Amino acid sequence: MEGLVVVVLLLPVVAAIATYLTAPSLHRDSVRISILGIVATFAFAALLLGMVLAGKPAGEIRLGASWGVLLFDPLSTLMAFVVSGISLVVHVYSMRYMAEERGYARFFVLLDLMTAALLLMVSAGDLITLLIAWHLIGVLLYFLLGHDTASQSAHRYASWTLLTYRFGDLPLLLAAGLLYQAFGTWSLPDVFSYLASAPDTRTLFGLPLAETTAGLVALAAFARSAQFLLHTWLPYTMSGPTPVSALMHAGIVNAGGFLINRFAPVFVTTDGVLHWVFFVGLVTAVIGSILMLAQNDIKKALGYSTMGQMGFMIMECGVGAFSLAVYHLIAHGLFKGTLFLGAGGVISEARHDDGVPKDDLYTFVVERRSARRQQPWLLMAAITLAVPAIILVLAHWMVASDFFQKQGAVVLLFFGWVTGAQLIFSTYRMRSENIWRLMGLILVSFTIVVVGYTLISHAFDLFLYPDPVFRDRIYIAAGIDVIWFDALVILMTLVVVLGWLAAYYAEENGRRGKARLSALWRSFYRLVAQEFFVMRLYARLSRGLLAIATRLNVLLRWS
Amino acid sequence: MTSIGYLFAALFLPLFPFSMLFNQLFARLPRAWPRMGLLILWPQLGILALASQGERPPSWMAWWAVATAALYALRTLALRDLGLWTGYMATSAWVLLWPTAAFGNSTAGSAGLAYQALGLSVPFVLLAWLAGRLESELGAAYAGLCGGLAQTLPRLSGLLVLGVLAAVATPLVPGFFTLLATTVHALPTSPGIALLILTVWLLWAWSGARIVPGLIAGPVCVDLERDLGATAARLLGLAFVVLVLAGISLSGEMT
């Protein structure tokens, strides 16, 4: 039955070939073959996932002597199900959306090939197959983004995306080379088993193999998942067709989280690498969110929102919550795909009517008019700080009583607490006929989200990493010294609470001190508006390199 | 004998500044067919000269070779002429056979090197033919001069894209496996060379992504009606499939 993995991989390729070959005779109807192929792919992927859920043990299929190994395990089957599902939605949406576009059949052929490359990546069982799929995804994305051959800007940004992706391919290739030289095999399960038995193996210049390869894999993941300094391609790919944006933001950009999960057996043997992963994710999440707020174009704002979400996903890996990152990438894929596919409709409707009801929420958020009658601040502060913490602790205690021993879980609890408290803090001054009813509804919603998130992420943990010892090792690899950890948590709590107090004070005392702050604020806004000058820096570097190339050509007389 | 043998090899697997001779000759050939012949034969002569030495080239020559590859890869970034681009890219690709010979899998031998050279050359042969065809249609195969070919000559544009993809060593063409194997085998003893090869690979991708849009993207500048015939396009597409199959079969030996 593992042979179904091959069927799942081949179906989109066959659909692409059939669509291409029948396009001259069937014209636009040829894309129905493509859709049929993806429906079948999704059905077989669901069957594979069902088999794993039913308890069928993990296995592999070897199509070649040294490479061409395909894995049949929880991670690959789950990801194949997600990829084929999102691809199916994008295919169906594109049928009408792209109907008037030139190269209609070509678009579906490329979508099919991209689906095949993504499926190959998630089921790759050796380093060469993984490299091939990783590389092909970048190339196919270039052609999908540049589908409109009349648009030069689409091709310019597609080129930039390709270049960033190729930059990300190289660390993965180096990591593959180091692992092959150390153990003499390309097979991922073999490499992981050798590394587990000899975690102190050294590589070039006496460097530890595990840390070096994990760092390189993380770098490859950063480029693919648009982490800060490698993010510039993401918001500028909006010249591509909307279904491609949806596929990219829902499926392709998440590959970084998948890659770190695939190399989890390497990361558990490292010391300190996951801390850097956390740091990069944190910086990306903060900067992505700030940049998103500064945009006035819905698609670009969604692009930066994806960057922020990818930061969170990488951060989850950094705290050792690997399976949570997979859950996050699936959840993000679904909601971001929906947003992209709906963006056109929203823009069209907003041209006639902004659709925003002039209710209490509007007067509070847009007009910033707060309630006339204030509640006792001490009571509200206590609710703000305590209630989210109680809900979060109880929810996590339901699934694992020892979660306080895991630093990663505490970090995520902290983020949950900040989010919940911020929500209550920012809404309790809303105009409402019954403030307690409003608060009650907020708390019920928060509880449902937290309990749902906790239960589902726990189920993902058990499914993807059934071995409890391995799960603990991931958290240990991500952990830091307890005293430092406690000190950081206390410091961050103080910073957040002081921030709330400052915001409360500013609201209560009107415009005092505003002039002094506004100059600082304007400088910061300029910096954000210029996207921290990263794109300009890269453009200048590119121009410099091209000028050197031209001078060399002239100097060497074009020979 | 050794010095003369290496000199010949340096000429035909063109190390800088000997590479200037090849590129001068390539640019002066007036038609596509002699250029195509040159692209097939030139590196094979280099492999013969290298094989006649009966030993692996010294590592300093491998350094010289990757520096040449990097120089030409960088220079392709500023090129707009498809013919010239093909010559520079071929130079940048062939010289990487020096580190392949110096660090590569010894069981592959000179026959293996000859196949790898052929695998590297085939995409350039296709590109030289396409450049000749464009020159006869438009007067010049010049990126940015007359874009939008994807709309007027879709089959030719498709082949051009495939040719450039193969030239920049995209999976699964033989070039991909040659570069992968060379990088991996150079890594333990000469990590600097491995890193330079990867840099060259990155520059190739950038260069390819610069030249393709200049030819196929953008508004249509002139109506052309002499696209490739369906049969010719399918045959050339089939040749590309054969190239991929050759890459897969070569990969077994190299990895």
mmCIF file of C-alpha atoms in Angstrom, chain A residues 20-21 24 66-67 102 128 131-133 135-136 139 142-143 148-152 155-156 159-160 162-163 166-167 170-171 173-174 176-178 180-181 186 204-205 541-543 545-546 548-550 552-559, chain B residues 16 19-20 23-24 71-72 74-79 84 88 148 150-151 161 165 169-172 176-177 180 183-185 187-188 191 194-195 198-199 201-203 205-206 208-210 212-213 216-219 234 248 251-252 255:
data_model
loop_
_atom_site.group_PDB
_atom_site.id
_atom_site.type_symbol
_atom_site.label_atom_id
_atom_site.label_comp_id
_atom_site.label_asym_id
_atom_site.label_seq_id
_atom_site.Cartn_x
_atom_site.Cartn_y
_atom_site.Cartn_z
ATOM 1 C CA TYR A 20 -0.499 20.195 -22.082
ATOM 2 C CA LEU A 21 -1.028 17.619 -24.811
ATOM 3 C CA PRO A 24 -4.606 22.308 -28.688
ATOM 4 C CA SER A 66 21.447 6.028 -4.118
ATOM 5 C CA TRP A 67 18.494 8.423 -4.238
ATOM 6 C CA ARG A 102 -3.646 34.297 -21.863
ATOM 7 C CA ILE A 128 19.234 14.404 -3.185
ATOM 8 C CA LEU A 131 17.409 19.039 -2.883
ATOM 9 C CA ILE A 132 15.810 18.422 -6.274
ATOM 10 C CA ALA A 133 12.313 19.209 -4.974
ATOM 11 C CA HIS A 135 15.271 23.602 -6.099
ATOM 12 C CA LEU A 136 12.372 22.887 -8.475
ATOM 13 C CA VAL A 139 12.040 27.517 -10.452
ATOM 14 C CA TYR A 142 9.360 31.885 -10.870
ATOM 15 C CA PHE A 143 7.244 30.836 -13.856
ATOM 16 C CA ASP A 148 1.668 37.227 -17.332
ATOM 17 C CA THR A 149 4.359 37.404 -20.011
ATOM 18 C CA ALA A 150 3.348 40.947 -20.952
ATOM 19 C CA SER A 151 4.203 42.259 -17.477
ATOM 20 C CA GLN A 152 7.861 43.139 -17.001
ATOM 21 C CA HIS A 155 9.086 39.042 -14.124
ATOM 22 C CA ARG A 156 11.372 41.427 -12.248
ATOM 23 C CA SER A 159 13.500 36.991 -10.636
ATOM 24 C CA TRP A 160 14.114 38.448 -7.201
ATOM 25 C CA LEU A 162 14.114 33.048 -7.622
ATOM 26 C CA LEU A 163 17.399 34.584 -6.522
ATOM 27 C CA ARG A 166 18.477 29.908 -4.883
ATOM 28 C CA PHE A 167 20.365 31.599 -2.056
ATOM 29 C CA LEU A 170 22.820 26.550 -1.212
ATOM 30 C CA PRO A 171 22.976 26.095 2.595
ATOM 31 C CA LEU A 173 23.125 21.671 -0.391
ATOM 32 C CA LEU A 174 26.093 22.295 1.902
ATOM 33 C CA ALA A 176 23.554 17.604 2.538
ATOM 34 C CA GLY A 177 27.209 17.451 1.449
ATOM 35 C CA LEU A 178 28.480 17.517 5.037
ATOM 36 C CA TYR A 180 26.989 12.633 3.138
ATOM 37 C CA GLN A 181 30.712 13.064 3.750
ATOM 38 C CA TRP A 186 22.089 10.160 1.255
ATOM 39 C CA LEU A 204 35.116 20.705 8.563
ATOM 40 C CA PHE A 205 37.565 22.685 10.712
ATOM 41 C CA LEU A 541 24.422 46.032 -3.979
ATOM 42 C CA SER A 542 22.917 44.543 -7.162
ATOM 43 C CA ARG A 543 23.625 47.687 -9.142
ATOM 44 C CA LEU A 545 27.755 44.107 -8.880
ATOM 45 C CA LEU A 546 26.288 44.752 -12.331
ATOM 46 C CA ILE A 548 31.589 45.642 -11.884
ATOM 47 C CA ALA A 549 30.481 43.010 -14.413
ATOM 48 C CA THR A 550 30.096 45.648 -17.139
ATOM 49 C CA LEU A 552 35.112 43.702 -16.520
ATOM 50 C CA ASN A 553 33.513 43.016 -19.880
ATOM 51 C CA VAL A 554 34.789 46.288 -21.287
ATOM 52 C CA LEU A 555 38.248 45.763 -19.785
ATOM 53 C CA LEU A 556 38.482 42.255 -21.241
ATOM 54 C CA ARG A 557 37.096 43.399 -24.607
ATOM 55 C CA TRP A 558 33.983 41.226 -24.383
ATOM 56 C CA SER A 559 35.888 37.954 -24.696
ATOM 57 C CA PHE B 16 41.363 32.411 -18.001
ATOM 58 C CA SER B 19 39.240 31.356 -22.322
ATOM 59 C CA MET B 20 39.423 34.649 -24.221
ATOM 60 C CA ASN B 23 35.118 33.379 -26.728
ATOM 61 C CA GLN B 24 36.748 35.414 -29.532
ATOM 62 C CA LEU B 71 34.694 35.531 -13.395
ATOM 63 C CA TYR B 72 32.605 34.442 -16.388
ATOM 64 C CA LEU B 74 29.782 37.389 -12.965
ATOM 65 C CA ARG B 75 30.350 38.787 -16.437
ATOM 66 C CA THR B 76 27.228 37.087 -17.821
ATOM 67 C CA LEU B 77 25.145 39.306 -15.520
ATOM 68 C CA ALA B 78 25.912 42.324 -17.700
ATOM 69 C CA LEU B 79 25.280 40.557 -21.019
ATOM 70 C CA LEU B 84 27.671 35.958 -26.240
ATOM 71 C CA TYR B 88 30.429 32.887 -21.505
ATOM 72 C CA GLY B 148 7.320 39.784 -25.726
ATOM 73 C CA ALA B 150 6.349 34.492 -25.504
ATOM 74 C CA GLN B 151 3.294 36.028 -27.150
ATOM 75 C CA VAL B 161 13.284 28.813 -21.345
ATOM 76 C CA LEU B 165 17.048 26.236 -17.324
ATOM 77 C CA ALA B 169 22.025 23.402 -14.056
ATOM 78 C CA THR B 170 18.428 23.047 -12.914
ATOM 79 C CA PRO B 171 17.397 19.568 -11.743
ATOM 80 C CA LEU B 172 17.319 16.987 -13.357
ATOM 81 C CA PHE B 176 22.872 19.636 -11.882
ATOM 82 C CA PHE B 177 24.349 16.289 -10.911
ATOM 83 C CA LEU B 180 26.259 18.550 -6.983
ATOM 84 C CA THR B 183 30.678 20.325 -4.682
ATOM 85 C CA VAL B 184 30.143 17.381 -2.371
ATOM 86 C CA HIS B 185 33.452 15.718 -3.300
ATOM 87 C CA LEU B 187 33.876 19.765 0.398
ATOM 88 C CA PRO B 188 36.081 17.707 2.757
ATOM 89 C CA PRO B 191 35.692 23.729 1.249
ATOM 90 C CA ALA B 194 32.989 24.049 -2.874
ATOM 91 C CA LEU B 195 31.755 27.434 -1.688
ATOM 92 C CA LEU B 198 27.976 27.261 -5.116
ATOM 93 C CA THR B 199 28.503 30.988 -5.676
ATOM 94 C CA TRP B 201 25.741 28.321 -9.369
ATOM 95 C CA LEU B 202 23.902 31.208 -7.718
ATOM 96 C CA LEU B 203 25.282 33.696 -10.275
ATOM 97 C CA ALA B 205 20.589 31.432 -11.767
ATOM 98 C CA TRP B 206 20.638 35.202 -11.445
ATOM 99 C CA GLY B 208 19.423 33.233 -16.402
ATOM 100 C CA ALA B 209 16.670 35.146 -14.617
ATOM 101 C CA ARG B 210 18.001 38.374 -16.182
ATOM 102 C CA VAL B 212 15.042 35.258 -20.128
ATOM 103 C CA PRO B 213 12.582 38.079 -19.265
ATOM 104 C CA ILE B 216 10.234 36.646 -23.705
ATOM 105 C CA ALA B 217 8.455 39.108 -21.382
ATOM 106 C CA GLY B 218 7.071 42.561 -21.969
ATOM 107 C CA PRO B 219 4.806 44.070 -24.613
ATOM 108 C CA ARG B 234 8.048 18.337 -30.046
ATOM 109 C CA ILE B 248 19.214 10.719 -14.006
ATOM 110 C CA SER B 251 23.533 10.624 -11.304
ATOM 111 C CA GLY B 252 23.964 7.019 -10.246
ATOM 112 C CA THR B 255 26.602 10.096 -6.342
#
